[in-house]
Amino acid sequence: MRKFLRGPGFYLILLIAIIFLVTVLDLNAGAKKISYPELISEIEKGNIAKLRTVENAAIGVRKGSKYENIFPDKYDFEVYLPSKEAFIEDVKAAEARRLGKSPDQVTPADFGFEWDPQPPAEPPWWLNLLPFAVLILLFVAFWFVFMQQAQGGGNRVMSFGKSRAKLHTDTKHRVTFSDVAGAEEEKYELREIVDFLKNPKKYLELGARIPKGILLVGPPGTGKTLLAKAVAGEAGVPFFSISGSDFVEMFVGVGAARVRDLFEQAKKNSPCIIFIDEIDAVGRHRGAGLGGGHDEREQTLNQLLVEMDGFSVNEGIIVIAATNRPDILDPALLRPGRFDRRITVGIPDIKGREEILKVHSRGKPLAPEVDLKVLAKRTAGFTGADLENVMNEAAILAARKGLKQIGMAELEEAITRVIAGPEKKSRVLTEKDKRLVAYHEAGHAVVAKLLPHADPVHQISIIPRGMAGGYTLTLPEEDKYFVSKSELMDEITQLLGGRAAEALVLNDISTGASNDIQRATQIARKMVTEYGMSENMGPVTFGGKYEEIFLGRDWGTYRNYSEKVAALIDKEIKNIVQEAYERAETLLKENINKLHKVAEALLEREKLDVEEFEEVFASA
């Protein structure tokens, strides 16, 4: 709003409003408009005190009016006249009737009111030019606003070659390493950057050169941007932040100009940090497109390479970049002298998740029963952004219930919402569909319980949530960094437990298992083609990724094997899935009573937590 009030659009609207008030609004809006016959009747009755006529209009005041002494600045009424001659004749006739004379004997001197016939006023010369001046002014204002919008939403004309980086120098709300949890190794690697920015002399005396560029690599939501801000906050230096897409523009050469301007600003604020988020938007492998190599993005990348390690000296400027796709970056960008150091920011372990939950629970009233260690154990595979979302969702749920504290129930529900989405209790299922979903989810749960390498069952529900009609939530007891063949086979078997339960109990199958079958097939295909876990195919990888730049690096994989081998791969994948399905079916047949018990409990309660499931399973 403030930006609009300072812009030309506000003054344009204000000018139009003033012109409207001057030309349209009537300062005597309180005056009553009367008809011409009514005016003649009032004259005949002798009620009119003063009257002024200009061409075919008249204003006047009645006798005893409060405006009688200030007329014509204020008046009681206004009326339109047919013509001046007709008005005089009608007034003479009215006065003749009032005085008892003939109309021929009545003159304007006999009128019973003061009459001031005004000649038409000549408008000033500038008034005739006013409409043309207003039109020209409006056209100039419109052109100015249009040019500003065309050059990037409010920037001044021809300023699109300037850098769009945001400079952060706020010392009150700066981020430090204490605000970053679950990344101890990453912080340790970055502390020497902070030390160099604070005490560069110690390193220069030993002939050490600090890394010019640091590349933060990791999945989305792991805290790469937060780490870069923490480095700047710890060092107390200016921090420039920009996204890789902000360099790219439709005009050739603009991106390179923005890179030059960014480093010029950084030199003026040296020592400082430049943070480029999503650098893969501008640092993609050169020549990887189908339309030739001389494009705007390549020019921008070339300029960035020159600025980072060219003829110019950028002492005290450290570039930190973040990406989750390091494989597509140009090799020249990753070589020593540009991005010297690569730091992998991974998904936090159980200890890191607990520390992250402590950070995001600051300022939130937690109930005494809340145990962050238990929550950290139940959120394996969650990133820092996921954990922040869990705490926020729990706070929203507590506020929705009118609670003063966030309890364990709200946090458990928040975890499930992040994984599977919100419950859809309004969706009405028929008894047939409910029974189908109950046995499907019971099949997943029973098979997972019976398998030695499957993750433990955490919660089962037949209430629709997200896109699923029901769900069986299994959580690992500890963090896994490697997965064995036995664990993968148990996972496929557990995924097919729902389909096996449908066929076994209902003597029919449904579309509800489509996602389970898709996931099971994907795991089996990776076991055969990537992990070398097929006994018949051997420890061989099938398929490869494109490296030929003229084909494009993002076109996926290609086949480096024959049609005969492809047929064997398909057969092996089918055998793995079929073996797992038969295993799930056998387990359910041997434990059919447990399957019925769990399904009946789901139909009765709609949701079972881990304790309730264990109790039902043990009682069968």
Coordinates of N, CA, C and O in Angstrom, one line a residue, residues 289-423:
G289 N 21.1 -28.0 -24.0 CA 19.8 -27.8 -24.6 C 19.8 -28.2 -26.1 O 20.8 -28.5 -26.7
L290 N 18.6 -28.3 -26.6 CA 18.4 -28.7 -28.0 C 18.5 -27.6 -29.0 O 18.5 -27.8 -30.2
G291 N 18.4 -26.3 -28.5 CA 18.3 -25.2 -29.4 C 19.6 -24.4 -29.6 O 19.6 -23.2 -29.9
G292 N 20.7 -25.0 -29.4 CA 22.0 -24.3 -29.6 C 22.6 -23.9 -28.3 O 21.9 -24.0 -27.2
G293 N 23.8 -23.3 -28.3 CA 24.4 -23.0 -27.0 C 24.5 -21.5 -26.7 O 24.9 -21.2 -25.6
H294 N 24.1 -20.7 -27.6 CA 24.3 -19.2 -27.4 C 23.0 -18.7 -26.9 O 22.2 -18.1 -27.7
D295 N 22.7 -18.9 -25.7 CA 21.4 -18.4 -25.1 C 21.7 -17.5 -23.9 O 22.9 -17.4 -23.4
E296 N 20.7 -16.9 -23.3 CA 20.8 -16.0 -22.3 C 21.4 -16.7 -21.0 O 22.2 -16.1 -20.3
R297 N 20.9 -17.9 -20.7 CA 21.4 -18.5 -19.5 C 22.9 -18.8 -19.5 O 23.6 -18.7 -18.5
E298 N 23.4 -19.2 -20.7 CA 24.8 -19.5 -20.8 C 25.7 -18.3 -20.7 O 26.7 -18.3 -20.1
Q299 N 25.2 -17.1 -21.2 CA 25.9 -15.9 -21.0 C 26.0 -15.5 -19.5 O 27.0 -15.0 -19.1
T300 N 24.9 -15.7 -18.8 CA 24.8 -15.4 -17.4 C 25.8 -16.3 -16.7 O 26.5 -15.9 -15.8
L301 N 25.8 -17.6 -17.0 CA 26.8 -18.5 -16.3 C 28.2 -18.2 -16.7 O 29.1 -18.2 -15.8
N302 N 28.5 -17.8 -17.9 CA 29.9 -17.4 -18.2 C 30.3 -16.2 -17.4 O 31.5 -16.1 -16.9
Q303 N 29.4 -15.2 -17.2 CA 29.8 -14.1 -16.4 C 30.0 -14.4 -15.0 O 30.9 -13.9 -14.3
L304 N 29.2 -15.4 -14.4 CA 29.4 -15.8 -13.1 C 30.7 -16.5 -12.9 O 31.4 -16.3 -11.9
L305 N 31.1 -17.3 -13.9 CA 32.4 -18.0 -13.8 C 33.5 -17.0 -13.8 O 34.5 -17.2 -13.1
V306 N 33.4 -16.0 -14.6 CA 34.5 -14.9 -14.7 C 34.6 -14.2 -13.4 O 35.7 -13.9 -12.8
E307 N 33.4 -13.8 -12.8 CA 33.4 -13.0 -11.5 C 34.0 -13.9 -10.4 O 34.6 -13.3 -9.5
M308 N 33.7 -15.2 -10.4 CA 34.2 -16.0 -9.2 C 35.7 -16.3 -9.3 O 36.3 -16.4 -8.3
D309 N 36.2 -16.5 -10.6 CA 37.6 -16.8 -10.7 C 38.1 -16.2 -12.0 O 38.6 -17.0 -12.9
G310 N 38.0 -14.9 -12.2 CA 38.5 -14.3 -13.4 C 39.7 -13.4 -13.1 O 40.5 -13.6 -12.2
F311 N 39.8 -12.4 -13.9 CA 40.9 -11.4 -13.7 C 40.7 -10.5 -12.5 O 41.6 -9.9 -12.0
S312 N 39.4 -10.3 -12.2 CA 39.1 -9.3 -11.1 C 39.3 -10.0 -9.8 O 39.2 -11.2 -9.6
V313 N 39.7 -9.2 -8.8 CA 40.0 -9.7 -7.4 C 38.7 -9.5 -6.6 O 38.3 -8.3 -6.4
N314 N 38.2 -10.5 -6.0 CA 37.0 -10.4 -5.1 C 37.4 -10.8 -3.7 O 36.9 -11.8 -3.1
E315 N 38.4 -10.1 -3.1 CA 38.8 -10.4 -1.7 C 37.7 -10.1 -0.7 O 37.0 -9.1 -0.8
G316 N 37.5 -11.1 0.1 CA 36.5 -10.9 1.2 C 35.1 -11.3 0.8 O 34.1 -11.1 1.5
I317 N 34.9 -11.7 -0.5 CA 33.5 -12.1 -1.0 C 33.5 -13.6 -1.0 O 34.3 -14.2 -1.7
I318 N 32.6 -14.2 -0.3 CA 32.4 -15.6 -0.3 C 31.0 -15.9 -0.9 O 30.0 -15.4 -0.5
V319 N 31.0 -16.8 -1.9 CA 29.7 -17.2 -2.5 C 29.3 -18.5 -2.0 O 30.0 -19.5 -2.0
I320 N 28.1 -18.5 -1.4 CA 27.4 -19.8 -1.0 C 26.2 -20.0 -1.9 O 25.4 -19.2 -2.1
A321 N 26.2 -21.2 -2.4 CA 25.1 -21.6 -3.3 C 24.4 -22.9 -2.8 O 25.0 -23.7 -2.1
A322 N 23.1 -23.0 -3.1 CA 22.4 -24.2 -2.7 C 21.7 -24.8 -3.9 O 21.2 -24.1 -4.8
T323 N 21.6 -26.1 -3.9 CA 20.9 -26.9 -4.9 C 20.6 -28.3 -4.4 O 21.3 -28.8 -3.5
N324 N 19.6 -28.8 -5.0 CA 19.3 -30.3 -4.8 C 19.5 -31.1 -6.0 O 19.1 -32.2 -6.1
R325 N 20.1 -30.5 -7.0 CA 20.4 -31.2 -8.3 C 21.9 -30.9 -8.7 O 22.1 -30.2 -9.7
P326 N 22.9 -31.4 -7.9 CA 24.3 -31.1 -8.3 C 24.7 -31.8 -9.6 O 25.7 -31.4 -10.2
D327 N 24.0 -32.8 -10.0 CA 24.5 -33.6 -11.1 C 24.3 -32.9 -12.5 O 25.0 -33.2 -13.4
I328 N 23.5 -31.8 -12.5 CA 23.3 -31.1 -13.7 C 24.1 -29.8 -13.8 O 24.0 -29.1 -14.8
L329 N 24.9 -29.5 -12.8 CA 25.7 -28.3 -12.8 C 26.9 -28.4 -13.7 O 27.4 -29.5 -13.9
D330 N 27.3 -27.3 -14.3 CA 28.4 -27.3 -15.2 C 29.7 -27.6 -14.5 O 29.9 -27.1 -13.4
P331 N 30.5 -28.5 -15.1 CA 31.8 -28.8 -14.4 C 32.7 -27.6 -14.1 O 33.4 -27.6 -13.1
A332 N 32.7 -26.6 -15.0 CA 33.5 -25.4 -14.7 C 33.1 -24.7 -13.5 O 33.9 -24.0 -12.9
L333 N 31.8 -24.8 -13.1 CA 31.4 -24.2 -11.9 C 31.8 -24.9 -10.6 O 31.9 -24.3 -9.6
L334 N 32.1 -26.2 -10.7 CA 32.4 -27.0 -9.6 C 33.9 -27.2 -9.3 O 34.3 -27.8 -8.3
R335 N 34.7 -26.7 -10.2 CA 36.1 -26.9 -10.1 C 36.7 -26.1 -9.0 O 36.2 -25.1 -8.6
P336 N 37.9 -26.5 -8.5 CA 38.6 -25.7 -7.4 C 38.9 -24.3 -7.9 O 39.3 -24.1 -9.1
G337 N 38.7 -23.3 -7.1 CA 38.8 -21.9 -7.4 C 37.5 -21.2 -7.6 O 37.5 -20.0 -7.6
R338 N 36.5 -22.0 -7.8 CA 35.1 -21.4 -7.9 C 34.3 -22.0 -6.7 O 34.4 -21.4 -5.6
F339 N 33.7 -23.1 -6.9 CA 33.1 -23.8 -5.7 C 34.1 -24.8 -5.2 O 34.1 -26.0 -5.7
D340 N 34.9 -24.4 -4.3 CA 36.0 -25.3 -3.8 C 35.5 -26.4 -2.9 O 36.1 -27.5 -2.8
R341 N 34.4 -26.1 -2.2 CA 34.0 -27.1 -1.2 C 32.5 -27.4 -1.4 O 31.7 -26.5 -1.6
R342 N 32.2 -28.7 -1.2 CA 30.8 -29.1 -1.3 C 30.4 -29.7 0.0 O 31.1 -30.6 0.5
I343 N 29.4 -29.2 0.6 CA 28.9 -29.7 1.9 C 27.5 -30.3 1.7 O 26.6 -29.6 1.2
T344 N 27.4 -31.5 2.0 CA 26.1 -32.2 1.9 C 25.3 -32.0 3.1 O 25.7 -32.3 4.3
V345 N 24.1 -31.4 2.9 CA 23.2 -31.2 4.0 C 22.1 -32.2 4.0 O 21.2 -32.2 3.1
G346 N 22.2 -33.3 4.8 CA 21.3 -34.4 4.7 C 20.1 -34.3 5.6 O 19.9 -33.4 6.3
I347 N 19.3 -35.4 5.5 CA 18.2 -35.5 6.4 C 18.7 -35.8 7.8 O 19.5 -36.7 8.0
P348 N 18.2 -35.1 8.8 CA 18.7 -35.3 10.2 C 18.4 -36.7 10.8 O 17.4 -37.3 10.4
D349 N 19.3 -37.1 11.7 CA 19.1 -38.4 12.4 C 18.2 -38.1 13.6 O 17.7 -37.0 13.8
I350 N 18.0 -39.1 14.4 CA 17.1 -39.0 15.5 C 17.5 -38.0 16.5 O 16.6 -37.2 17.0
K351 N 18.8 -37.9 16.8 CA 19.3 -36.8 17.7 C 19.1 -35.4 17.1 O 18.6 -34.5 17.7
G352 N 19.3 -35.3 15.8 CA 19.1 -34.0 15.1 C 17.7 -33.6 15.1 O 17.3 -32.5 15.2
R353 N 16.8 -34.6 14.9 CA 15.3 -34.3 14.8 C 14.9 -33.8 16.2 O 14.0 -32.9 16.3
E354 N 15.4 -34.4 17.2 CA 15.0 -33.9 18.6 C 15.5 -32.5 18.8 O 14.7 -31.7 19.4
E355 N 16.7 -32.2 18.4 CA 17.2 -30.8 18.5 C 16.3 -29.8 17.7 O 16.0 -28.7 18.1
I356 N 16.0 -30.2 16.5 CA 15.1 -29.4 15.6 C 13.8 -29.1 16.2 O 13.2 -28.0 16.2
L357 N 13.2 -30.2 16.8 CA 11.9 -30.0 17.5 C 12.0 -29.1 18.7 O 11.1 -28.3 18.9
K358 N 13.1 -29.1 19.4 CA 13.3 -28.2 20.5 C 13.4 -26.7 20.0 O 12.8 -25.8 20.6
V359 N 14.0 -26.5 18.8 CA 14.1 -25.2 18.3 C 12.7 -24.7 17.9 O 12.3 -23.5 18.2
H360 N 12.0 -25.5 17.2 CA 10.7 -25.1 16.7 C 9.6 -25.1 17.8 O 8.5 -24.6 17.5
S361 N 9.9 -25.6 18.9 CA 8.9 -25.6 20.0 C 9.1 -24.4 20.9 O 8.4 -24.2 21.9
R362 N 10.1 -23.6 20.6 CA 10.3 -22.4 21.4 C 9.1 -21.4 21.3 O 8.6 -21.2 20.2
G363 N 8.7 -21.0 22.5 CA 7.5 -20.1 22.5 C 6.2 -20.7 22.4 O 5.2 -20.1 22.3
K364 N 6.2 -22.1 22.3 CA 4.9 -22.8 22.2 C 4.7 -23.5 23.5 O 5.5 -24.3 24.0
P365 N 3.5 -23.4 24.1 CA 3.2 -24.0 25.4 C 2.9 -25.5 25.2 O 1.9 -25.9 24.6
L366 N 3.9 -26.4 25.6 CA 3.7 -27.8 25.4 C 3.2 -28.4 26.7 O 3.6 -28.0 27.8
A367 N 2.3 -29.4 26.6 CA 1.8 -30.1 27.7 C 2.9 -30.9 28.4 O 3.9 -31.3 27.8
P368 N 2.7 -31.2 29.7 CA 3.8 -32.0 30.4 C 4.1 -33.3 29.8 O 5.2 -33.8 29.9
E369 N 3.0 -34.0 29.2 CA 3.2 -35.3 28.7 C 4.0 -35.4 27.4 O 4.3 -36.5 26.9
V370 N 4.3 -34.2 26.8 CA 4.9 -34.2 25.5 C 6.4 -34.6 25.6 O 7.1 -34.1 26.4
D371 N 6.8 -35.7 24.9 CA 8.1 -36.2 24.9 C 8.7 -36.0 23.5 O 8.3 -36.7 22.6
L372 N 9.7 -35.1 23.4 CA 10.2 -34.8 22.1 C 11.1 -36.0 21.6 O 11.2 -36.2 20.3
K373 N 11.6 -36.8 22.5 CA 12.4 -38.0 22.0 C 11.5 -39.0 21.3 O 11.9 -39.6 20.3
V374 N 10.3 -39.2 21.9 CA 9.3 -40.1 21.2 C 8.9 -39.5 19.8 O 8.8 -40.3 18.9
L375 N 8.7 -38.2 19.8 CA 8.3 -37.6 18.5 C 9.5 -37.8 17.5 O 9.3 -38.0 16.3
A376 N 10.7 -37.6 17.9 CA 11.9 -37.7 17.0 C 12.0 -39.1 16.5 O 12.3 -39.4 15.4
K377 N 11.6 -40.1 17.4 CA 11.7 -41.5 17.0 C 10.6 -41.8 15.9 O 10.8 -42.6 15.0
R378 N 9.5 -41.1 16.0 CA 8.4 -41.4 15.1 C 8.4 -40.6 13.8 O 7.5 -40.7 13.0
T379 N 9.4 -39.8 13.7 CA 9.5 -38.9 12.5 C 10.7 -39.2 11.7 O 11.4 -38.3 11.2
A380 N 11.1 -40.5 11.5 CA 12.2 -40.9 10.7 C 12.0 -40.5 9.3 O 10.9 -40.7 8.7
G381 N 13.0 -39.9 8.7 CA 13.0 -39.4 7.3 C 12.4 -38.0 7.1 O 12.4 -37.5 6.0
F382 N 12.0 -37.4 8.2 CA 11.5 -36.0 8.1 C 12.7 -35.0 8.0 O 13.7 -35.2 8.7
T383 N 12.5 -34.0 7.2 CA 13.5 -32.9 7.1 C 13.1 -31.8 8.2 O 12.1 -31.9 8.8
G384 N 14.0 -30.8 8.2 CA 13.7 -29.8 9.2 C 12.4 -29.0 8.9 O 11.7 -28.6 9.8
A385 N 12.2 -28.8 7.6 CA 10.9 -28.2 7.2 C 9.7 -29.0 7.6 O 8.7 -28.5 8.0
D386 N 9.8 -30.3 7.4 CA 8.7 -31.2 7.8 C 8.4 -31.1 9.3 O 7.3 -31.0 9.8
L387 N 9.5 -31.1 10.1 CA 9.3 -31.0 11.6 C 8.8 -29.6 12.0 O 7.9 -29.6 12.9
E388 N 9.2 -28.6 11.3 CA 8.6 -27.3 11.6 C 7.1 -27.3 11.3 O 6.2 -26.7 12.0
N389 N 6.7 -27.9 10.2 CA 5.3 -28.0 9.8 C 4.5 -28.8 10.8 O 3.4 -28.5 11.1
V390 N 5.2 -29.9 11.4 CA 4.5 -30.7 12.4 C 4.2 -29.9 13.6 O 3.0 -29.9 14.1
M391 N 5.1 -29.1 14.1 CA 4.9 -28.2 15.3 C 3.8 -27.2 15.0 O 2.9 -26.9 15.8
N392 N 3.8 -26.6 13.8 CA 2.8 -25.6 13.4 C 1.4 -26.2 13.3 O 0.5 -25.6 13.8
E393 N 1.3 -27.4 12.7 CA 0.1 -28.1 12.5 C -0.5 -28.4 13.9 O -1.7 -28.3 14.1
A394 N 0.4 -28.9 14.8 CA -0.1 -29.2 16.2 C -0.6 -28.0 16.9 O -1.6 -28.1 17.6
A395 N 0.1 -26.8 16.7 CA -0.4 -25.6 17.4 C -1.8 -25.2 16.8 O -2.7 -24.7 17.5
I396 N -1.9 -25.3 15.5 CA -3.2 -25.0 14.9 C -4.3 -25.9 15.4 O -5.4 -25.5 15.7
L397 N -4.0 -27.2 15.5 CA -5.0 -28.2 16.0 C -5.4 -27.8 17.4 O -6.6 -27.9 17.8
A398 N -4.4 -27.5 18.3 CA -4.7 -27.1 19.7 C -5.6 -25.9 19.7 O -6.5 -25.8 20.5
A399 N -5.3 -24.9 18.9 CA -6.1 -23.7 18.9 C -7.5 -24.0 18.4 O -8.5 -23.4 18.9
R400 N -7.6 -24.9 17.4 CA -9.0 -25.2 16.9 C -9.8 -25.9 18.0 O -11.0 -25.7 18.0
K401 N -9.2 -26.6 18.9 CA -9.9 -27.3 20.0 C -10.1 -26.4 21.2 O -10.8 -26.8 22.1
G402 N -9.5 -25.2 21.1 CA -9.7 -24.3 22.3 C -8.8 -24.6 23.4 O -9.1 -24.3 24.6
L403 N -7.7 -25.3 23.2 CA -6.7 -25.7 24.3 C -5.7 -24.6 24.5 O -5.4 -23.8 23.7
K404 N -5.2 -24.7 25.8 CA -4.2 -23.7 26.1 C -2.8 -24.2 26.0 O -1.8 -23.5 26.0
Q405 N -2.7 -25.6 25.8 CA -1.4 -26.2 25.6 C -1.4 -27.2 24.5 O -2.5 -27.7 24.1
I406 N -0.3 -27.5 23.9 CA -0.2 -28.5 22.8 C 0.1 -29.8 23.4 O 1.1 -30.0 24.0
G407 N -0.8 -30.8 23.2 CA -0.6 -32.1 23.8 C 0.0 -33.1 22.8 O 0.2 -32.8 21.6
M408 N 0.2 -34.3 23.3 CA 0.8 -35.3 22.5 C -0.2 -35.8 21.4 O 0.2 -36.2 20.3
A409 N -1.5 -35.8 21.7 CA -2.5 -36.2 20.7 C -2.4 -35.3 19.5 O -2.5 -35.7 18.4
E410 N -2.3 -34.0 19.8 CA -2.2 -33.0 18.6 C -1.0 -33.2 17.8 O -1.0 -33.1 16.6
L411 N 0.2 -33.5 18.5 CA 1.4 -33.7 17.8 C 1.4 -35.0 17.0 O 1.9 -35.1 15.8
E412 N 0.8 -36.1 17.5 CA 0.6 -37.3 16.8 C -0.3 -37.1 15.5 O 0.0 -37.6 14.5
E413 N -1.4 -36.4 15.7 CA -2.2 -36.1 14.6 C -1.5 -35.3 13.5 O -1.7 -35.4 12.3
A414 N -0.7 -34.3 14.0 CA 0.0 -33.5 13.1 C 1.0 -34.3 12.2 O 1.2 -34.1 11.0
I415 N 1.7 -35.3 12.9 CA 2.6 -36.1 12.1 C 1.9 -36.9 11.0 O 2.3 -37.0 9.9
T416 N 0.7 -37.4 11.4 CA -0.1 -38.2 10.4 C -0.6 -37.3 9.3 O -0.7 -37.6 8.1
R417 N -1.0 -36.0 9.6 CA -1.4 -35.1 8.6 C -0.3 -34.7 7.6 O -0.5 -34.6 6.4
V418 N 0.9 -34.6 8.1 CA 2.0 -34.3 7.2 C 2.3 -35.5 6.3 O 2.6 -35.3 5.1
I419 N 2.2 -36.7 6.8 CA 2.4 -37.9 6.0 C 1.3 -38.2 5.0 O 1.6 -38.4 3.8
A420 N 0.1 -38.2 5.5 CA -1.0 -38.7 4.7 C -2.1 -37.6 4.3 O -3.0 -37.9 3.5
G421 N -2.0 -36.4 5.0 CA -3.0 -35.4 4.7 C -4.1 -35.4 5.8 O -4.2 -36.3 6.6
P422 N -5.0 -34.5 5.7 CA -6.1 -34.4 6.7 C -7.2 -35.4 6.5 O -7.4 -35.9 5.4
E423 N -7.8 -35.8 7.6 CA -8.9 -36.7 7.5 C -10.1 -36.1 6.8 O -10.4 -34.9 6.9

